Coordinates of C-alpha atoms and ligand atoms in Angstrom, one line a residue:
X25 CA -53.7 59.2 80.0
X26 CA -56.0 60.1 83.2
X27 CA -55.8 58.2 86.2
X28 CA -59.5 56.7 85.3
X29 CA -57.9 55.2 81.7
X30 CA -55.4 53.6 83.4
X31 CA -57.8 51.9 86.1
X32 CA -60.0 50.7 83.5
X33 CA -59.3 47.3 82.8
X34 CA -58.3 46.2 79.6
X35 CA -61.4 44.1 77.3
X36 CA -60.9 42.2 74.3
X37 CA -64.4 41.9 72.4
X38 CA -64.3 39.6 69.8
X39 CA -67.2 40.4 67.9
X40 CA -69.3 42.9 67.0
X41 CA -71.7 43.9 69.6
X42 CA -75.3 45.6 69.6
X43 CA -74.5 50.1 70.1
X44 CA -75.9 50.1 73.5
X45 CA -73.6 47.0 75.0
X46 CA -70.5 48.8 72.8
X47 CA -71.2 52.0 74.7
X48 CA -71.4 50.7 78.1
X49 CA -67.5 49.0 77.5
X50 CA -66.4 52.1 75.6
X51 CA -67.6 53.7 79.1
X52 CA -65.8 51.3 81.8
X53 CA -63.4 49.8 79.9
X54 CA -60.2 50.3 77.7
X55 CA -61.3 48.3 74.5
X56 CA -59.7 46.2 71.9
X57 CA -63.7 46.3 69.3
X58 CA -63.9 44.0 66.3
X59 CA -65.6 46.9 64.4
X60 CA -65.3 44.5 61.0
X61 CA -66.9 41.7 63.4
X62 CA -64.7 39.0 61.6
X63 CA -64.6 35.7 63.1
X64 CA -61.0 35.3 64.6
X65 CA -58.5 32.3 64.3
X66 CA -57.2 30.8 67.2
X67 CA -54.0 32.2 66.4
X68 CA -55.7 36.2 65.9
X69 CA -57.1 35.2 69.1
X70 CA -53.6 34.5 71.6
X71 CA -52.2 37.9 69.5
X72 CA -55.0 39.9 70.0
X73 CA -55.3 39.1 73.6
X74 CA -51.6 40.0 74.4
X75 CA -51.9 42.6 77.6
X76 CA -55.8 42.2 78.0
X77 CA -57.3 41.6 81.2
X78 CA -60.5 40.0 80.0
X79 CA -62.2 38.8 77.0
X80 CA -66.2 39.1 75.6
X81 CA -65.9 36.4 73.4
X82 CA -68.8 34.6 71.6
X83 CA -69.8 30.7 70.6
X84 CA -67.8 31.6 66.9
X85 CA -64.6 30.9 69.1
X86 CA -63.1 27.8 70.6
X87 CA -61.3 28.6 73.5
X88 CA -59.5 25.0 73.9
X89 CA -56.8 24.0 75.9
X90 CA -54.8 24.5 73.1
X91 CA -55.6 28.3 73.2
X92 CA -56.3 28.8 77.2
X93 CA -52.2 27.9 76.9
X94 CA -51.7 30.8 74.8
X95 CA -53.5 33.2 76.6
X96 CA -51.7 35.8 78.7
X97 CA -51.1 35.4 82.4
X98 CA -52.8 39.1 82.2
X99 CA -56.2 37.7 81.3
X100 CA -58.0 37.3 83.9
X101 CA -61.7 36.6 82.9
X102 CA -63.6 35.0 80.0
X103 CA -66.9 35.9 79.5
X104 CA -68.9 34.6 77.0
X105 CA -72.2 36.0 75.2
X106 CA -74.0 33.3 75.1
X107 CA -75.7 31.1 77.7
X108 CA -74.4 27.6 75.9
X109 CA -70.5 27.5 77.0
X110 CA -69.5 24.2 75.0
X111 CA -66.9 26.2 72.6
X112 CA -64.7 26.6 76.1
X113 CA -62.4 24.4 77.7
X114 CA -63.9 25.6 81.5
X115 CA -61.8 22.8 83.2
X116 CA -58.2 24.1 81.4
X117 CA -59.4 27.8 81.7
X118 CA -60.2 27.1 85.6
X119 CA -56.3 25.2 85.8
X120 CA -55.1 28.5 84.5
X121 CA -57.3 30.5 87.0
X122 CA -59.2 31.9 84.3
X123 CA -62.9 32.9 85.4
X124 CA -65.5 31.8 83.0
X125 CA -69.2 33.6 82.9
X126 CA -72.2 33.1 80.6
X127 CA -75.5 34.6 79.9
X128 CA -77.9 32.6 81.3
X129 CA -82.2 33.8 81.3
X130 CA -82.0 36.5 79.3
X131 CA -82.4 34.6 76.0
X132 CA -85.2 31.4 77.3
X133 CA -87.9 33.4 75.9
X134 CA -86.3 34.4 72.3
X135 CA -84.9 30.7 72.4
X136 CA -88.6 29.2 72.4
X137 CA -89.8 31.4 70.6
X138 CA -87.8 29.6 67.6
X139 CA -88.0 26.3 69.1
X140 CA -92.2 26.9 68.6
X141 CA -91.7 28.6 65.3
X142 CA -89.1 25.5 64.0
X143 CA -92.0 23.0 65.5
X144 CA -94.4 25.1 63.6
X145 CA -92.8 25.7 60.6
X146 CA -91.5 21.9 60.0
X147 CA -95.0 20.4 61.2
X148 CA -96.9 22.6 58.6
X149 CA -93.9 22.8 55.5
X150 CA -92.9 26.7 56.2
X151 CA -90.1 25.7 54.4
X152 CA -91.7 24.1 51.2
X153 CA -94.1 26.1 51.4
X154 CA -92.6 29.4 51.1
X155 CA -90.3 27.8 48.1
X156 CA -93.6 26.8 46.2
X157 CA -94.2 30.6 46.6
X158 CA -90.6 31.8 45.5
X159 CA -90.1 29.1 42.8
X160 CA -93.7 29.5 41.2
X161 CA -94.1 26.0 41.6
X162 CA -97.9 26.9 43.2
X163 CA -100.2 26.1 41.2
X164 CA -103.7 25.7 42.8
X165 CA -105.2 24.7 46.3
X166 CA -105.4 21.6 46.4
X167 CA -107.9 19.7 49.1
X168 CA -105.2 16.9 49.6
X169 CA -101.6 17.9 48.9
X170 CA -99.3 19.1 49.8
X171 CA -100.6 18.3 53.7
X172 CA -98.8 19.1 56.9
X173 CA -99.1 17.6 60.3
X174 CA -101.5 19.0 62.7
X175 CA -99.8 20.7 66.1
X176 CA -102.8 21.0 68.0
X177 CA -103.3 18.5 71.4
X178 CA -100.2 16.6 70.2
X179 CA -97.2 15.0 72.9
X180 CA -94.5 17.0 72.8
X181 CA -91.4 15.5 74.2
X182 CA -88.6 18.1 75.6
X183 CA -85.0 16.8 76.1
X184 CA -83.7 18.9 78.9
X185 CA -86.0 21.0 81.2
X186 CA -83.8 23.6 82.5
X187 CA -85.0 26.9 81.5
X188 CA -85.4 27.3 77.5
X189 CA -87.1 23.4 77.8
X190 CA -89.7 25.1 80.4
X191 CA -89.9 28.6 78.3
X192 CA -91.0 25.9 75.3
X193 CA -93.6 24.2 77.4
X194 CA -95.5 27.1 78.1
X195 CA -95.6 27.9 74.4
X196 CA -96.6 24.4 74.0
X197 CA -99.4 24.1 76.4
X198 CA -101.3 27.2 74.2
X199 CA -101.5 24.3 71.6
X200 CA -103.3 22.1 73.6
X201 CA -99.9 19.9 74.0
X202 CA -99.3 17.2 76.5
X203 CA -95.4 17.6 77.6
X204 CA -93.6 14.9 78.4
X205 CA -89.8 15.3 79.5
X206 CA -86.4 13.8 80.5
X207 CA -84.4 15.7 82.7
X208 CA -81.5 14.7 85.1
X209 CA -83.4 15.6 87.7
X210 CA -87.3 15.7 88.0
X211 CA -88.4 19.4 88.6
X212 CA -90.5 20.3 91.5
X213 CA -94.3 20.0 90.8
X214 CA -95.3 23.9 90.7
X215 CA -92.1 23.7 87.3
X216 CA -93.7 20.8 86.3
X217 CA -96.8 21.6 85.9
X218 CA -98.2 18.4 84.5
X219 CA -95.9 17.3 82.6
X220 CA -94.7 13.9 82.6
X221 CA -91.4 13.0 83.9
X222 CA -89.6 10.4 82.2
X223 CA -85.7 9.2 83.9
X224 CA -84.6 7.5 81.0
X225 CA -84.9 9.3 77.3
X226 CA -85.3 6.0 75.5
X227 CA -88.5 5.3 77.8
X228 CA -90.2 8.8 76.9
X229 CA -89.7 8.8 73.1
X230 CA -92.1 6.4 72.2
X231 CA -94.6 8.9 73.8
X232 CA -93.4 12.1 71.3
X233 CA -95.0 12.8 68.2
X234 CA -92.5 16.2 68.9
X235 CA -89.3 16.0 70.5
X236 CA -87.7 19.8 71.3
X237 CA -84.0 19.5 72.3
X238 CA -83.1 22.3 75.1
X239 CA -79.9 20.5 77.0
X240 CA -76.6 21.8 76.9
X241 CA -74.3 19.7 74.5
X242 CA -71.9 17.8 77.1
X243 CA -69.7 14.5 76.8
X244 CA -72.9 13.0 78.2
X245 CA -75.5 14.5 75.5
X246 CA -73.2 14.7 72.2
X247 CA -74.8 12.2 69.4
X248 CA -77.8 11.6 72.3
X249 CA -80.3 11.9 69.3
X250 CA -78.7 8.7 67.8
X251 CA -80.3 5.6 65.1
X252 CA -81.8 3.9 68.6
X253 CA -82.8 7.3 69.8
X254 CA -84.9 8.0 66.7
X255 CA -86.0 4.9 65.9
X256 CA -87.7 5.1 69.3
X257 CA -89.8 7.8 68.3
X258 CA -92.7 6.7 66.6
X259 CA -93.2 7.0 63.0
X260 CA -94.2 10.6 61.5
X261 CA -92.6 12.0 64.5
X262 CA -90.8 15.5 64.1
X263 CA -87.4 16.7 65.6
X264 CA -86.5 20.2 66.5
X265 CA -83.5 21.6 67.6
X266 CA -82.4 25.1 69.1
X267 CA -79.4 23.7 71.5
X268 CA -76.3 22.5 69.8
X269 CA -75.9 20.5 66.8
X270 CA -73.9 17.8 67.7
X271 CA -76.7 16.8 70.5
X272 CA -78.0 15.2 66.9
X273 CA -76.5 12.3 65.4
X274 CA -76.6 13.9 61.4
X275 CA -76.5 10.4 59.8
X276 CA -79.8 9.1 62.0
X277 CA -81.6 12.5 61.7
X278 CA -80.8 12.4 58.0
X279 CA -81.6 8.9 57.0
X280 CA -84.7 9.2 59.2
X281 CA -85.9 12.2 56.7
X282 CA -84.5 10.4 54.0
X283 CA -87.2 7.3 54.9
X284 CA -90.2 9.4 55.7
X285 CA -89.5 7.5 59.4
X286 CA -89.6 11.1 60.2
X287 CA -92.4 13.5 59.1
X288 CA -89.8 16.3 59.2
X289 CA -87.5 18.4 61.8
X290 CA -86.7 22.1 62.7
X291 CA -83.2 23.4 62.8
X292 CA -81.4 26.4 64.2
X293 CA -78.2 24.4 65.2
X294 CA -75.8 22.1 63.1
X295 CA -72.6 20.1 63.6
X296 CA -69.8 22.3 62.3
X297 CA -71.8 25.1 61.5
X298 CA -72.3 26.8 59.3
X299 CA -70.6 24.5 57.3
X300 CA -73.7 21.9 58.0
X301 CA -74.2 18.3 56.3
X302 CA -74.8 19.5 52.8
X303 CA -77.7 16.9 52.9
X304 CA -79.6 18.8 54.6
X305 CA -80.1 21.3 52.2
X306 CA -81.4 18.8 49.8
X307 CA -84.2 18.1 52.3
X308 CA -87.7 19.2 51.5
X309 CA -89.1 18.2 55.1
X310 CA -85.9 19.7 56.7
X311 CA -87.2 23.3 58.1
X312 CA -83.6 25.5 58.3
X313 CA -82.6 28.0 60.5
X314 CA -79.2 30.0 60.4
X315 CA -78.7 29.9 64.3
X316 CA -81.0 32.5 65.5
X317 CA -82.4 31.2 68.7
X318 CA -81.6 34.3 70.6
X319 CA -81.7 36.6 67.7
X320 CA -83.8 39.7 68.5
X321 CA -82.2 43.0 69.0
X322 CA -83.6 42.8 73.1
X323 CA -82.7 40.1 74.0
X324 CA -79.0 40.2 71.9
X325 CA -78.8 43.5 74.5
X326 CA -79.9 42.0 77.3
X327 CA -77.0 39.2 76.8
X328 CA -73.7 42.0 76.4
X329 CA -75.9 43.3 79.2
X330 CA -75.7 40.5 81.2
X331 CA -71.7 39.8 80.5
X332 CA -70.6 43.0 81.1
X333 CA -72.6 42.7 84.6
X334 CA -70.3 39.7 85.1
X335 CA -67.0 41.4 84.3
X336 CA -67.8 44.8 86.3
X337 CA -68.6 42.3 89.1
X338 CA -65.6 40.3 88.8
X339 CA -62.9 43.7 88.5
X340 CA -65.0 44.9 91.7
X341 CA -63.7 42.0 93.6
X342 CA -67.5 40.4 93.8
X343 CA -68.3 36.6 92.4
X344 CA -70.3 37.3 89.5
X345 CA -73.5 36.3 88.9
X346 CA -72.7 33.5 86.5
X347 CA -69.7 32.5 87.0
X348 CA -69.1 28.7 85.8
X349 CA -66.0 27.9 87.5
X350 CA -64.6 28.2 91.2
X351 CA -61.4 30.6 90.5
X352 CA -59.8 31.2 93.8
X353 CA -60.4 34.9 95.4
X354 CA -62.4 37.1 94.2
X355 CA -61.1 40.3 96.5
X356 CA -57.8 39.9 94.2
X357 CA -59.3 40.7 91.2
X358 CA -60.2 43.7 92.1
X359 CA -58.6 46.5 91.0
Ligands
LIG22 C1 -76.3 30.7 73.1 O1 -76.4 31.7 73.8 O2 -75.7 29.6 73.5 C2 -76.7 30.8 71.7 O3 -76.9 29.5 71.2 C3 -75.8 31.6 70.9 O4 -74.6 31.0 70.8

C-alpha cells in the first residue's frame, strides 16, 4: 500500500451515492461503498463502521445514543447527506466527540420546488386526477365536477422561514400569494419582503387558506400540526408538507381530510416512513409523494458535494462549513 493509501482516511458510506460524489471519495478516501445501496440495521451499522474514521450516512439511518455507543473510538466524523439531521443523536455524538455536518442550501430550491408542486397538485386534484386518467374512470368534461381550489392571490401560511420556507415564498409570490409566516425569530425586512410576521402559530393560521411546513422536526415542533393547530385553519384550507413527518399530528391531518375540514394536503414526508398511516392511501384529497424534496440528480450532487467538503475540511484540521456541534480541536483531526 503507497504512503497516500495509508494517509487517506478511512469513510464508511452508507448508501449509494450519485457517480460524480462516488468518484470524488474513491479519490480522497479509503472507502467502505454500499454498491447494493441497502438500507443498514443499527447493528450492520456498529460492524460496518469497525476501524473507520468517518461515516457519509443518510436520513434512512438513526444514529441514536444507542448506536453513537457502538461506534468505534476511531470514528471521528459523521456527516450526513441531508440538510434535516433529526435521525442523529447530535448531543450523544458531541459527548463522544463525534463531529456532526449537514448539507445545508444546496437543496432550498429542489425542496420548493415540491413544496409548490404538492400545493399545486393537492389544490387542483393531481392526484385524482391523474387516477381518473389511469383507471378510465374519465368520462366527460364536466362544467362543475370534479373542481379544485383556485391558487391564485390566496394566503399562504409558511411554518418555519429559514431557507426552504423563503425558497417557497418566492415561488409563492409568482401566484399572486400573500405570505404570512411564524418563525422563532422575525427576519429582517429586505428577507421579509412583505410578508407578515406572526410570533405565535396559533395566531397566523386563521389567516392561511395554505399552510407550507419548512421547520426542522425538533422536541419543540414534533405533533406542532396538532387537532387545535388545524382546527385553527379555516375551513377548505390545504396542508403541505416537505419537512418531516412527525411535524404532523397523522390522526388531526387525517380526520381533518376525512371531514372535508380540509380541502386536501400535499405530502413528501410521513411518520415512520415509508411505512406511512395506511389511511392515507385511502385518501382521494391526499396528494402523495415518496420523499423527494431534494430529488433531482443536481442538486442530490451538489449535497455529497457539499459533505464531502465537510469531511476534507474536517481531516485538514479546519472547522467545516457545517458543522452542527462544537467538538473540541479541530488541528487534531488533522492528519
Ligand atoms: C434532507 O436533506 O433533510 C432531505 O429531507 C433528505 O433527507
Amino acid at each position: 500500500m503507497g504512503r497516500d493509501a495509508i494517509r487517506k482516511p478511512k469513510l464508511l458510506v452508507t448508501r449509494k451515492l450519485p457517480g460524480p460524489v462516488e468518484e470524488r471519495i474513491r479519490a480522497n478516501y479509503r472507502a467502505a461503498l454500499n454498491g447494493a445501496d441497502t438500507v443498514y440495521s443499527s447493528n450492520e451499522l456498529a460492524q460496518r463502521a469497525a476501524g473507520m474514521d468517518a461515516a457519509l450516512i443518510c436520513a434512512t439511518e438513526r444514529f441514536d445514543a444507542d448506536l453513537i455507543s457502538r461506534l468505534p473510538q476511531t470514528l471521528r466524523i459523521l456527516a450526513t447527506f441531508s440538510v434535516g439531521y433529526d435521525h442523529i443523536d447530535v448531543a450523544a455524538a458531541t459527548a463522544r466527540g463525534i463531529a456532526v455536518t449537514n448539507t445545508p442550501d444546496v437543496l432550498s430550491d429542489a425542496t420548493a420546488d415540491v413544496a409548490m408542486l404538492l400545493l399545486l397538485g393537492a389544490a387542483r386534484g393531481a392526484g385524482w386526477g391523474e387516477r381518473m386518467v389511469r383507471e378510465q374512470t374519465w368520462k366527460a368534461w364536466s362544467p362543475t365536477a370534479p373542481l379544485g381550489v383556485e391558487v391564485t392571490g390566496k394566503r399562504l401560511g409558511i411554518v418555519g422561514m429559514g431557507r426552504i420556507g423563503q425558497a417557497t415564498a418566492r415561488r409563492a409570490r409568482g401566484f399572486a400569494m400573500t405570505i404570512h409566516y411564524h418563525n422563532r425569530t422575525r427576519l429582517e425586512a429586505a428577507l421579509e419582503q412583505g410578508a407578515v410576521f406572526h410570533a405565535a402559530l396559533q395566531d397566523m393560521l386563521p389567516h392561511c387558506d395554505f399552510l407550507s411546513i419548512h421547520c426542522a422536526s425538533t422536541d419543540a415542533t414534533r405533533g406542532l400540526i396538532d387537532a387545535r393547530a388545524v382546527a385553527a385553519l379555516p375551513d377548505s384550507a390545504i396542508v403541505v408538507n416537505t419537512a418531516r413527518g412527525d411535524i404532523v399530528d397523522d390522526d388531526a391531518l387525517i380526520e381533518a381530510l376525512q371531514s372535508g375540514k380540509l380541502a386536501a394536503a400535499g405530502l413528501d414526508v410521513f411518520a415512520g416512513e415509508p411505512d406511512i398511516d395506511p389511511r392515507y392511501r385511502a385518501l382521494d384529497n391526499a396528494f402523495l409523494l415518496p420523499h423527494l424534496g431534494s430529488a433531482t440528480a443536481e442538486t442530490r450532487i451538489a449535497m455529497g458535494m457539499r459533505a464531502l467538503d465537510n469531511l476534507d475540511m474536517y481531516f485538514a484540521g479546519r472547522r467545516p462549513g457545517d458543522i452542527l456541534n462544537d467538538v473540541a480541536d479541530f488541528q487534531k483531526a488533522g492528519p
